[in-house]
Structures are given as C-alpha cells and as structure tokens.
C-alpha cells in the first residue's frame, strides 16, 4: 500500500508540472478580412495582446509618391502618440504601398485612453477572447486556419 501511494505521488509530481506548463502557454488566433490581419495572443479566454497588420496601396491612401505615403505613416504614429498608451507600432513605406503593424496589450485596450480611439466598436472588455472574436466576426473577419 505504501509503495502504491509513493508511486501515485511520484506520478502526480511528474504530471502536475506538465499540466501547469501547458496551461500557462500563450496561444494565437489570426483573423483576416482579406486585406488586414488581427492576431490575438491569449491564454484560456483571456486576451493578452492584439496585433493589427495593415497594408495599403498608395491609391488607397490617396497619395502618389513615397514621400506623401511616409507623411501618412508619420501621421498615424503621431495619432497614437497623442494617447497615453503603451504600444508597439512599426511602419514601412515601399515604392508602391505602406504597411503598419500595431501591437497593444489587452489591459491597455481596456483603458479609457484606448476607448477614446475605439478601433473595435462593440467591444467592452478587450481581455475577453469571446467578445473580441464575436466583434471581429461581425466586422467581416474570418479566422485564418
């Protein structure tokens, strides 16, 4: 009987760390509307970060030169800097299009500062995976497999 308890305890001590590691890992889901991508990093039903990747041609931006396109990207950066938020924003301008990648923490997205910008109308709790996914689907986004 004592050996059985020791074996069970040993097995639990071996399995428990594996379960804890598996539960603590961040997963990702990607949604697209055909031109933009939203990448959600989450644990369980809790969103940790949201990344938006967007590419626009010069024509879509209403510009004709790389210099004008760069000015548009600079304005996007300036817009985000007006708000008291922590985020990562990378921009790139090529000879034919522009791209930006915005990554922001879900807790920041729940702040009143971010809600002033309101990039995803209809989301009250940006830490809820279910709520963010439902809003994206309503906005025409589909999960990318």
mmCIF file of C-alpha atoms in Angstrom:
data_model
loop_
_atom_site.group_PDB
_atom_site.id
_atom_site.type_symbol
_atom_site.label_atom_id
_atom_site.label_comp_id
_atom_site.label_asym_id
_atom_site.label_seq_id
_atom_site.Cartn_x
_atom_site.Cartn_y
_atom_site.Cartn_z
ATOM 1 C CA UNK A 1 0.000 0.000 0.000
ATOM 2 C CA UNK A 2 2.832 2.391 0.894
ATOM 3 C CA UNK A 3 4.551 1.731 -2.461
ATOM 4 C CA UNK A 4 1.255 2.444 -4.251
ATOM 5 C CA UNK A 5 0.943 5.850 -2.530
ATOM 6 C CA UNK A 6 4.574 6.672 -3.324
ATOM 7 C CA UNK A 7 4.053 5.686 -6.957
ATOM 8 C CA UNK A 8 0.891 7.795 -7.172
ATOM 9 C CA UNK A 9 2.632 10.754 -5.528
ATOM 10 C CA UNK A 10 5.582 10.387 -7.891
ATOM 11 C CA UNK A 11 3.251 10.262 -10.885
ATOM 12 C CA UNK A 12 1.379 13.371 -9.701
ATOM 13 C CA UNK A 13 4.638 15.232 -9.148
ATOM 14 C CA UNK A 14 5.649 14.328 -12.705
ATOM 15 C CA UNK A 15 2.312 15.220 -14.345
ATOM 16 C CA UNK A 16 1.476 18.396 -12.393
ATOM 17 C CA UNK A 17 4.351 20.491 -13.816
ATOM 18 C CA UNK A 18 3.419 19.382 -17.348
ATOM 19 C CA UNK A 19 -0.190 20.455 -16.816
ATOM 20 C CA UNK A 20 0.902 23.798 -15.348
ATOM 21 C CA UNK A 21 3.251 24.440 -18.267
ATOM 22 C CA UNK A 22 0.548 23.564 -20.794
ATOM 23 C CA UNK A 23 -1.954 25.878 -19.093
ATOM 24 C CA UNK A 24 0.476 28.786 -18.950
ATOM 25 C CA UNK A 25 1.387 28.810 -22.636
ATOM 26 C CA UNK A 26 0.070 31.563 -24.847
ATOM 27 C CA UNK A 27 -1.901 30.571 -27.926
ATOM 28 C CA UNK A 28 -2.686 32.636 -31.022
ATOM 29 C CA UNK A 29 -5.597 33.050 -33.402
ATOM 30 C CA UNK A 30 -5.440 35.031 -36.617
ATOM 31 C CA UNK A 31 -8.427 36.723 -38.226
ATOM 32 C CA UNK A 32 -8.477 38.349 -41.650
ATOM 33 C CA UNK A 33 -10.916 40.365 -43.711
ATOM 34 C CA UNK A 34 -8.989 39.701 -46.913
ATOM 35 C CA UNK A 35 -6.545 42.548 -46.524
ATOM 36 C CA UNK A 36 -5.954 43.186 -42.819
ATOM 37 C CA UNK A 37 -4.947 40.658 -40.190
ATOM 38 C CA UNK A 38 -5.711 40.679 -36.481
ATOM 39 C CA UNK A 39 -3.592 38.339 -34.373
ATOM 40 C CA UNK A 40 -4.891 37.606 -30.889
ATOM 41 C CA UNK A 41 -2.481 36.195 -28.292
ATOM 42 C CA UNK A 42 -4.410 34.621 -25.438
ATOM 43 C CA UNK A 43 -4.368 32.210 -22.505
ATOM 44 C CA UNK A 44 -7.645 30.405 -21.901
ATOM 45 C CA UNK A 45 -10.336 33.031 -22.557
ATOM 46 C CA UNK A 46 -8.079 35.935 -21.612
ATOM 47 C CA UNK A 47 -6.616 38.080 -24.389
ATOM 48 C CA UNK A 48 -3.065 39.226 -23.699
ATOM 49 C CA UNK A 49 -2.222 41.217 -26.827
ATOM 50 C CA UNK A 50 -3.818 42.164 -30.115
ATOM 51 C CA UNK A 51 -1.737 42.821 -33.220
ATOM 52 C CA UNK A 52 -3.162 44.546 -36.281
ATOM 53 C CA UNK A 53 -1.312 44.209 -39.596
ATOM 54 C CA UNK A 54 -2.476 46.503 -42.363
ATOM 55 C CA UNK A 55 -1.167 47.120 -45.890
ATOM 56 C CA UNK A 56 -2.461 49.932 -48.085
ATOM 57 C CA UNK A 57 -1.512 50.881 -51.638
ATOM 58 C CA UNK A 58 -0.722 54.477 -52.487
ATOM 59 C CA UNK A 59 -4.012 54.654 -54.385
ATOM 60 C CA UNK A 60 -5.979 53.552 -51.307
ATOM 61 C CA UNK A 61 -4.244 56.246 -49.273
ATOM 62 C CA UNK A 62 -4.859 58.886 -51.943
ATOM 63 C CA UNK A 63 -1.143 59.578 -52.442
ATOM 64 C CA UNK A 64 1.168 59.236 -55.431
ATOM 65 C CA UNK A 65 4.688 59.342 -54.006
ATOM 66 C CA UNK A 66 6.782 57.634 -51.366
ATOM 67 C CA UNK A 67 7.223 60.978 -49.613
ATOM 68 C CA UNK A 68 3.443 61.501 -49.345
ATOM 69 C CA UNK A 69 2.991 57.913 -48.159
ATOM 70 C CA UNK A 70 5.639 58.424 -45.475
ATOM 71 C CA UNK A 71 3.787 61.533 -44.304
ATOM 72 C CA UNK A 72 0.609 59.426 -43.899
ATOM 73 C CA UNK A 73 2.522 56.848 -41.831
ATOM 74 C CA UNK A 74 4.060 59.622 -39.728
ATOM 75 C CA UNK A 75 0.546 60.955 -39.068
ATOM 76 C CA UNK A 76 -0.596 57.503 -37.912
ATOM 77 C CA UNK A 77 2.341 57.324 -35.491
ATOM 78 C CA UNK A 78 1.578 60.852 -34.247
ATOM 79 C CA UNK A 79 -2.079 59.934 -33.730
ATOM 80 C CA UNK A 80 -1.172 57.039 -31.457
ATOM 81 C CA UNK A 81 1.347 59.142 -29.558
ATOM 82 C CA UNK A 82 -1.446 61.596 -28.657
ATOM 83 C CA UNK A 83 -2.874 58.966 -26.336
ATOM 84 C CA UNK A 84 -1.293 57.908 -23.074
ATOM 85 C CA UNK A 85 -0.836 54.275 -24.097
ATOM 86 C CA UNK A 86 1.936 51.723 -24.261
ATOM 87 C CA UNK A 87 2.085 50.038 -27.650
ATOM 88 C CA UNK A 88 4.424 48.896 -30.387
ATOM 89 C CA UNK A 89 3.917 50.417 -33.824
ATOM 90 C CA UNK A 90 6.091 49.578 -36.804
ATOM 91 C CA UNK A 91 5.582 51.255 -40.155
ATOM 92 C CA UNK A 92 7.118 50.629 -43.549
ATOM 93 C CA UNK A 93 6.825 52.502 -46.817
ATOM 94 C CA UNK A 94 7.828 50.876 -50.108
ATOM 95 C CA UNK A 95 7.682 52.220 -53.644
ATOM 96 C CA UNK A 96 4.075 51.027 -54.078
ATOM 97 C CA UNK A 97 2.470 50.556 -50.665
ATOM 98 C CA UNK A 98 2.616 51.124 -46.936
ATOM 99 C CA UNK A 99 2.306 48.774 -44.016
ATOM 100 C CA UNK A 100 1.898 49.121 -40.317
ATOM 101 C CA UNK A 101 1.893 46.625 -37.506
ATOM 102 C CA UNK A 102 0.327 47.716 -34.232
ATOM 103 C CA UNK A 103 0.632 45.549 -31.121
ATOM 104 C CA UNK A 104 -1.106 46.558 -27.934
ATOM 105 C CA UNK A 105 -1.665 44.859 -24.585
ATOM 106 C CA UNK A 106 -5.283 43.957 -23.755
ATOM 107 C CA UNK A 107 -5.086 45.780 -20.419
ATOM 108 C CA UNK A 108 -4.077 48.948 -22.285
ATOM 109 C CA UNK A 109 -7.007 48.417 -24.644
ATOM 110 C CA UNK A 110 -9.367 48.406 -21.663
ATOM 111 C CA UNK A 111 -8.088 51.800 -20.567
ATOM 112 C CA UNK A 112 -10.208 54.894 -21.069
ATOM 113 C CA UNK A 113 -7.455 56.316 -23.291
ATOM 114 C CA UNK A 114 -7.733 53.473 -25.783
ATOM 115 C CA UNK A 115 -11.515 53.531 -25.727
ATOM 116 C CA UNK A 116 -11.305 57.181 -26.844
ATOM 117 C CA UNK A 117 -9.761 55.827 -30.060
ATOM 118 C CA UNK A 118 -12.284 52.973 -30.218
ATOM 119 C CA UNK A 119 -10.746 50.947 -33.012
ATOM 120 C CA UNK A 120 -13.100 47.993 -32.436
ATOM 121 C CA UNK A 121 -16.577 49.373 -31.715
ATOM 122 C CA UNK A 122 -18.742 46.994 -29.737
ATOM 123 C CA UNK A 123 -16.014 45.574 -27.527
ATOM 124 C CA UNK A 124 -16.484 46.423 -23.856
ATOM 125 C CA UNK A 125 -13.881 44.037 -22.468
ATOM 126 C CA UNK A 126 -10.768 43.603 -24.603
ATOM 127 C CA UNK A 127 -9.488 40.863 -22.295
ATOM 128 C CA UNK A 128 -12.406 38.576 -23.265
ATOM 129 C CA UNK A 129 -11.398 36.349 -26.179
ATOM 130 C CA UNK A 130 -15.031 35.528 -26.894
ATOM 131 C CA UNK A 131 -16.075 39.185 -27.070
ATOM 132 C CA UNK A 132 -13.155 40.212 -29.308
ATOM 133 C CA UNK A 133 -13.765 37.247 -31.645
ATOM 134 C CA UNK A 134 -17.506 37.970 -31.905
ATOM 135 C CA UNK A 135 -16.800 41.609 -32.768
ATOM 136 C CA UNK A 136 -14.255 40.657 -35.420
ATOM 137 C CA UNK A 137 -16.716 38.208 -36.998
ATOM 138 C CA UNK A 138 -19.437 40.865 -37.041
ATOM 139 C CA UNK A 139 -16.915 43.154 -38.783
ATOM 140 C CA UNK A 140 -16.387 40.683 -41.605
ATOM 141 C CA UNK A 141 -13.255 38.974 -40.289
ATOM 142 C CA UNK A 142 -12.849 35.218 -40.560
ATOM 143 C CA UNK A 143 -10.485 33.004 -38.633
ATOM 144 C CA UNK A 144 -7.446 32.070 -40.695
ATOM 145 C CA UNK A 145 -6.644 28.377 -40.359
#
